[in-house]
Amino acid sequence: MVCRGGGIWVSEDGTATYEQVSDKSVYPHVEGAFEDPVIWRDNIQYHMIVNDWLGRVAYYLRSKDGFQWKTDPGEAYVPGITNYEDGTREDWFKYERIKILQDNLGRAIQANFAVIDTLKKEDKTRDRHSSKNIGIPLVVGRQIELLDNKEITESTKSISVKIMAEEGFDPHKDINVNSLRFGAPEEVNFGRGSQIKKIKKEGTNLILTFQGSGNGFTDSNFVGKLLGKTNDGKLLFGYSRLPWVDFYEPVLSARIPKITEDGRLKVEINNYGLVSSNSSKIRIEIMENKSWREIASGEIPKIDSFQNIVIDLHCNEKNNVKLEKEFRITMYGNNQNPVILIRKWPSQE
């Protein structure tokens, strides 16, 4: 779940208590009066759209796990997007309260908006204004699968992608093959990426082989993107997971330590990930004279998904921990990204 302020919250099953796991907003790093975030998940990744009501512009973000988010360049939507096939255009002043209708794979197939043709404060009783609900059909992303299990780099010679047939879509007949690009979304979104090399039929599906050059993949990518056109000039796109990226990782979160009467530190640690964590280490430091000084360290045992433990640590300097200081908790281990919490120490008075 994402709150209006851009914090990420999780619940084990949707009915258990939600807890905030982020220490800062995941929204785009731009000025804006953000509200109305919507978050959804399909069979590939998580998606988010958040609206800047003051600027009347919305932004689109993606995530492999719902915790770490990437903002795609450009706008998710702006005024002027309602154009009908018969040429009719509805020039709504504001689009807000977006909701997403999904298919059985979680893919977005329709966006529902609250719209109005003027400023809200200009909407008076008994006038011609009032908010409406409209539904706009969306182009559905195609099912694609990256067939290369080995990590793709700038030296990769070729890339194989399968695009699946489904009701209403025949990859043998419907694709403008020469328009296709595949690679990192940051590349193909701007007409770059790897170009098509050859195609091969596989039953009703189609195997696309791309040149390796220009793919643009870096360590920050978790999906590949296919982008192009259909033979009738309409948008065609799809995402595939990158097989070498781990989509299910533990998510460790430490609470503020508590000081016992004998000067020891008790730290509650939660695992909000969908898989168990490995054993790892913890280090607690305080800021003193503009540098970090370690006051406690120890081992964190394996923690199951959505479970918590309390560890008891010996403190090296009992007197100093009773002062109000800035402190830092670092949790780290094999195959786990370091998790850092920096906070002001609570007053002991």
XYZ file of C-alpha atoms in Angstrom:
349
model
C 0.000 0.000 0.000
C 1.129 3.560 -0.615
C -0.161 6.459 1.466
C -0.780 9.982 0.267
C 2.637 11.048 1.527
C 4.424 8.420 -0.572
C 5.233 5.989 2.226
C 5.121 2.241 1.553
C 3.081 0.119 3.950
C 2.726 -3.668 4.093
C 0.355 -6.192 5.590
C 0.873 -9.942 5.599
C -2.546 -10.704 4.116
C -4.355 -7.386 3.581
C -6.411 -7.681 6.752
C -3.580 -7.776 9.284
C -2.297 -4.415 10.515
C -0.431 -2.367 7.898
C 2.989 -1.082 8.959
C 5.080 1.577 7.242
C 8.417 0.207 6.046
C 9.831 3.201 4.152
C 11.678 6.108 5.748
C 11.074 8.561 2.893
C 8.643 9.215 0.068
C 8.999 7.062 -3.048
C 7.398 9.747 -5.238
C 9.340 11.406 -8.078
C 11.997 13.878 -6.946
C 10.202 16.873 -8.431
C 8.135 19.666 -6.956
C 4.464 18.768 -6.788
C 1.340 18.642 -4.640
C 0.911 14.866 -4.725
C -2.252 12.938 -3.967
C -4.429 10.070 -5.229
C -1.709 7.425 -5.576
C -2.817 4.092 -7.002
C -0.737 0.923 -6.858
C -1.305 -2.390 -8.625
C 0.582 -5.560 -9.460
C 0.537 -7.727 -12.565
C 2.356 -10.975 -13.345
C 5.620 -9.083 -14.016
C 5.999 -6.111 -11.653
C 4.348 -3.477 -9.463
C 3.011 -0.229 -10.928
C 2.118 3.126 -9.393
C 0.591 6.362 -10.642
C 0.487 9.486 -8.489
C -1.191 12.771 -9.367
C 0.124 16.307 -8.864
C -3.219 18.052 -8.429
C -1.715 21.552 -8.568
C 0.296 20.976 -11.738
C -2.454 18.769 -13.251
C 0.075 16.126 -14.232
C 0.595 12.526 -13.116
C 3.697 10.330 -12.916
C 4.240 6.610 -13.502
C 6.533 4.406 -11.401
C 7.527 0.729 -11.479
C 8.966 -1.689 -8.914
C 10.035 -5.333 -8.765
C 8.926 -5.774 -5.138
C 6.821 -2.752 -4.148
C 9.578 -1.323 -1.913
C 12.124 0.228 -4.291
C 10.587 2.329 -7.101
C 11.780 3.753 -10.416
C 10.062 6.726 -12.043
C 9.655 6.472 -15.809
C 10.334 9.728 -17.680
C 7.423 11.707 -19.061
C 3.852 11.981 -17.784
C 1.384 9.233 -16.981
C -1.454 11.520 -18.068
C -2.279 15.202 -18.509
C -5.455 17.108 -19.499
C -6.547 16.460 -23.061
C -6.252 12.667 -23.134
C -9.929 11.904 -23.838
C -10.216 11.428 -27.593
C -12.847 9.170 -29.094
C -12.455 7.060 -32.259
C -15.076 9.184 -34.049
C -12.954 12.309 -33.480
C -14.873 13.651 -30.486
C -12.653 15.263 -27.852
C -13.588 16.033 -24.255
C -11.371 18.764 -22.847
C -11.686 18.131 -19.103
C -9.841 20.596 -16.894
C -8.786 18.038 -14.277
C -8.302 14.277 -14.126
C -8.097 12.858 -10.604
C -8.874 9.830 -8.397
C -7.526 7.323 -10.919
C -8.499 3.673 -10.410
C -7.257 0.731 -12.473
C -9.331 -2.151 -13.891
C -7.221 -5.295 -14.332
C -7.500 -8.559 -16.255
C -6.784 -12.060 -14.944
C -3.006 -11.484 -15.287
C -3.198 -8.210 -13.386
C -2.598 -6.152 -16.536
C -4.193 -2.704 -16.612
C -7.032 -2.683 -19.167
C -8.958 0.463 -18.211
C -8.368 3.652 -16.214
C -11.300 5.249 -14.383
C -11.081 8.962 -13.548
C -13.011 11.627 -11.715
C -13.047 14.620 -14.068
C -14.344 18.179 -13.973
C -14.369 20.994 -16.522
C -13.337 23.807 -14.167
C -11.606 24.572 -10.891
C -13.314 22.819 -8.004
C -14.034 26.118 -6.241
C -15.905 27.268 -9.356
C -18.303 24.314 -9.156
C -21.426 25.932 -7.655
C -24.884 24.600 -6.951
C -27.348 24.626 -9.847
C -24.720 25.338 -12.496
C -23.629 23.285 -15.502
C -20.510 21.980 -13.763
C -20.092 18.859 -11.660
C -17.583 16.054 -11.450
C -18.052 12.993 -13.659
C -16.670 9.481 -13.731
C -15.193 8.355 -17.034
C -13.500 5.132 -18.124
C -10.689 5.129 -20.698
C -9.655 1.800 -22.282
C -5.915 1.143 -22.193
C -3.587 -0.654 -24.591
C -2.867 -3.999 -22.900
C 0.757 -5.071 -22.564
C 1.543 -8.269 -24.454
C 2.837 -11.429 -22.805
C 6.528 -11.789 -23.561
C 9.295 -13.972 -22.129
C 13.024 -13.428 -22.257
C 14.564 -16.758 -23.273
C 18.129 -15.900 -22.255
C 18.943 -16.951 -18.684
C 22.488 -15.624 -18.816
C 22.818 -11.986 -17.788
C 22.698 -9.614 -20.756
C 25.545 -7.117 -20.986
C 26.805 -4.653 -23.589
C 28.889 -7.472 -25.110
C 25.902 -9.809 -25.622
C 25.638 -10.781 -29.302
C 21.919 -11.618 -29.568
C 18.773 -11.653 -27.411
C 15.821 -14.043 -27.825
C 12.312 -13.056 -26.774
C 9.095 -15.043 -27.102
C 5.870 -13.121 -27.712
C 2.756 -15.135 -26.946
C -0.461 -15.334 -28.908
C -3.690 -14.648 -27.048
C -7.304 -13.915 -27.823
C -7.472 -10.974 -30.205
C -3.730 -10.954 -30.897
C -1.866 -13.023 -33.494
C 1.884 -12.291 -33.388
C 2.305 -13.869 -36.841
C 0.018 -11.322 -38.478
C -0.399 -8.303 -36.201
C 3.157 -7.049 -35.611
C 5.095 -4.478 -37.584
C 8.326 -6.390 -37.006
C 10.686 -3.668 -38.224
C 9.307 -1.230 -35.637
C 10.291 -3.405 -32.682
C 12.910 -2.510 -30.090
C 13.893 -4.480 -26.984
C 16.065 -3.651 -24.001
C 16.142 -1.497 -20.900
C 12.972 0.649 -20.652
C 15.155 3.762 -20.414
C 16.412 2.983 -23.924
C 13.382 1.702 -25.811
C 11.156 4.478 -24.444
C 13.173 6.861 -26.599
C 13.337 4.761 -29.780
C 16.644 3.151 -28.918
C 17.367 -0.375 -27.706
C 18.239 -3.528 -29.618
C 16.915 -3.918 -33.169
C 15.265 -6.983 -34.652
C 17.545 -9.540 -36.253
C 15.240 -12.413 -37.231
C 11.931 -14.076 -36.357
C 10.838 -17.700 -36.075
C 7.388 -19.229 -35.608
C 6.795 -21.476 -32.614
C 3.259 -22.739 -32.945
C 0.962 -19.774 -32.426
C 3.777 -17.851 -30.699
C 6.701 -15.994 -32.255
C 10.395 -16.033 -31.343
C 12.057 -12.646 -31.854
C 15.848 -12.487 -32.041
C 17.371 -9.056 -31.452
C 20.885 -7.804 -31.907
C 22.665 -7.562 -28.568
C 24.067 -4.103 -29.163
C 22.216 -1.146 -27.720
C 20.248 -3.142 -25.124
C 21.148 -0.659 -22.357
C 20.724 -3.060 -19.431
C 22.395 -2.054 -16.154
C 22.277 -3.323 -12.584
C 19.290 -1.040 -11.932
C 17.043 -2.893 -14.405
C 14.731 -5.711 -13.361
C 12.604 -6.002 -16.524
C 13.127 -5.792 -20.241
C 10.710 -3.887 -22.453
C 9.445 -4.622 -25.953
C 8.130 -1.576 -27.815
C 6.829 -1.114 -31.329
C 3.702 -0.942 -33.467
C 1.053 -3.240 -34.845
C 0.532 -3.455 -38.593
C -2.332 -0.967 -38.299
C -0.096 1.583 -36.554
C -1.253 1.079 -32.975
C 0.988 0.838 -29.916
C 2.457 -2.545 -29.026
C 4.456 -3.153 -25.861
C 5.250 -5.753 -23.235
C 7.513 -6.360 -20.232
C 9.499 -9.453 -19.260
C 11.293 -10.221 -16.046
C 15.066 -10.506 -16.219
C 15.803 -14.119 -15.132
C 19.023 -13.196 -13.305
C 17.253 -10.677 -11.037
C 15.963 -11.906 -7.676
C 12.374 -10.657 -7.347
C 11.812 -12.163 -3.908
C 14.171 -10.877 -1.250
C 13.926 -10.476 2.518
C 13.105 -6.964 3.708
C 14.611 -6.369 7.138
C 13.440 -3.422 9.206
C 14.763 -2.475 12.642
C 12.888 -0.496 15.260
C 14.464 2.083 17.545
C 16.581 0.272 20.182
C 15.473 0.168 23.785
C 17.994 0.585 26.600
C 17.692 -1.813 29.532
C 18.492 -0.843 33.103
C 21.842 -2.603 32.883
C 22.754 -0.672 29.725
C 22.137 -3.376 27.131
C 20.359 -2.681 23.831
C 17.276 -4.575 22.716
C 16.392 -4.226 19.042
C 13.228 -5.545 17.403
C 13.794 -6.633 13.793
C 11.033 -7.507 11.324
C 11.227 -9.269 7.965
C 8.575 -7.839 5.640
C 9.800 -9.767 2.599
C 8.061 -12.734 1.000
C 11.015 -15.060 1.724
C 13.056 -15.870 4.822
C 16.223 -13.919 5.497
C 19.650 -15.486 5.878
C 21.619 -15.008 9.074
C 23.197 -11.562 9.027
C 24.999 -9.019 11.164
C 23.955 -5.815 12.886
C 26.024 -2.795 13.893
C 24.866 0.198 15.943
C 26.841 3.451 15.866
C 26.460 6.921 17.324
C 27.481 10.199 15.736
C 30.143 11.961 17.721
C 32.466 14.761 16.584
C 31.108 14.407 13.033
C 32.057 10.738 12.750
C 30.370 7.402 13.476
C 31.531 5.338 16.455
C 30.397 1.751 17.002
C 28.749 1.045 20.340
C 27.256 -2.410 19.714
C 27.258 -5.251 17.207
C 25.966 -8.780 16.932
C 24.351 -11.537 14.900
C 20.829 -11.624 13.479
C 19.490 -15.172 13.057
C 17.286 -16.270 10.155
C 13.869 -14.568 10.218
C 10.878 -16.053 8.404
C 8.632 -13.973 6.176
C 6.505 -11.516 8.173
C 8.050 -12.629 11.455
C 9.971 -10.587 14.015
C 12.605 -11.217 16.659
C 14.196 -9.183 19.458
C 17.967 -9.353 19.787
C 19.901 -8.409 22.917
C 23.211 -6.608 22.345
C 26.053 -5.770 24.706
C 26.765 -2.045 24.631
C 30.408 -1.015 24.613
C 29.789 2.376 26.252
C 26.917 2.382 28.688
C 27.174 6.043 29.640
C 27.200 7.462 26.122
C 24.019 5.713 25.006
C 22.047 7.681 27.573
C 22.789 10.902 25.736
C 20.531 12.232 22.992
C 22.635 11.532 19.890
C 22.159 10.674 16.253
C 22.525 6.930 15.758
C 22.770 4.509 12.862
C 21.745 0.851 12.608
C 23.244 -1.180 9.771
C 22.123 -4.725 8.963
C 24.144 -6.636 6.403
C 24.942 -10.165 5.305
C 25.708 -12.468 2.419
C 23.491 -11.908 -0.652
C 21.507 -9.236 1.190
C 21.711 -5.537 0.476
C 22.696 -3.500 3.567
C 19.748 -1.946 5.401
C 20.459 1.325 7.205
C 18.334 3.191 9.736
C 19.487 6.630 10.883
C 17.547 8.332 13.685
C 17.910 10.707 16.610
C 18.222 8.826 19.856
C 15.081 9.142 21.984
C 15.417 11.174 25.148
C 16.192 9.122 28.238
C 14.837 11.712 30.695
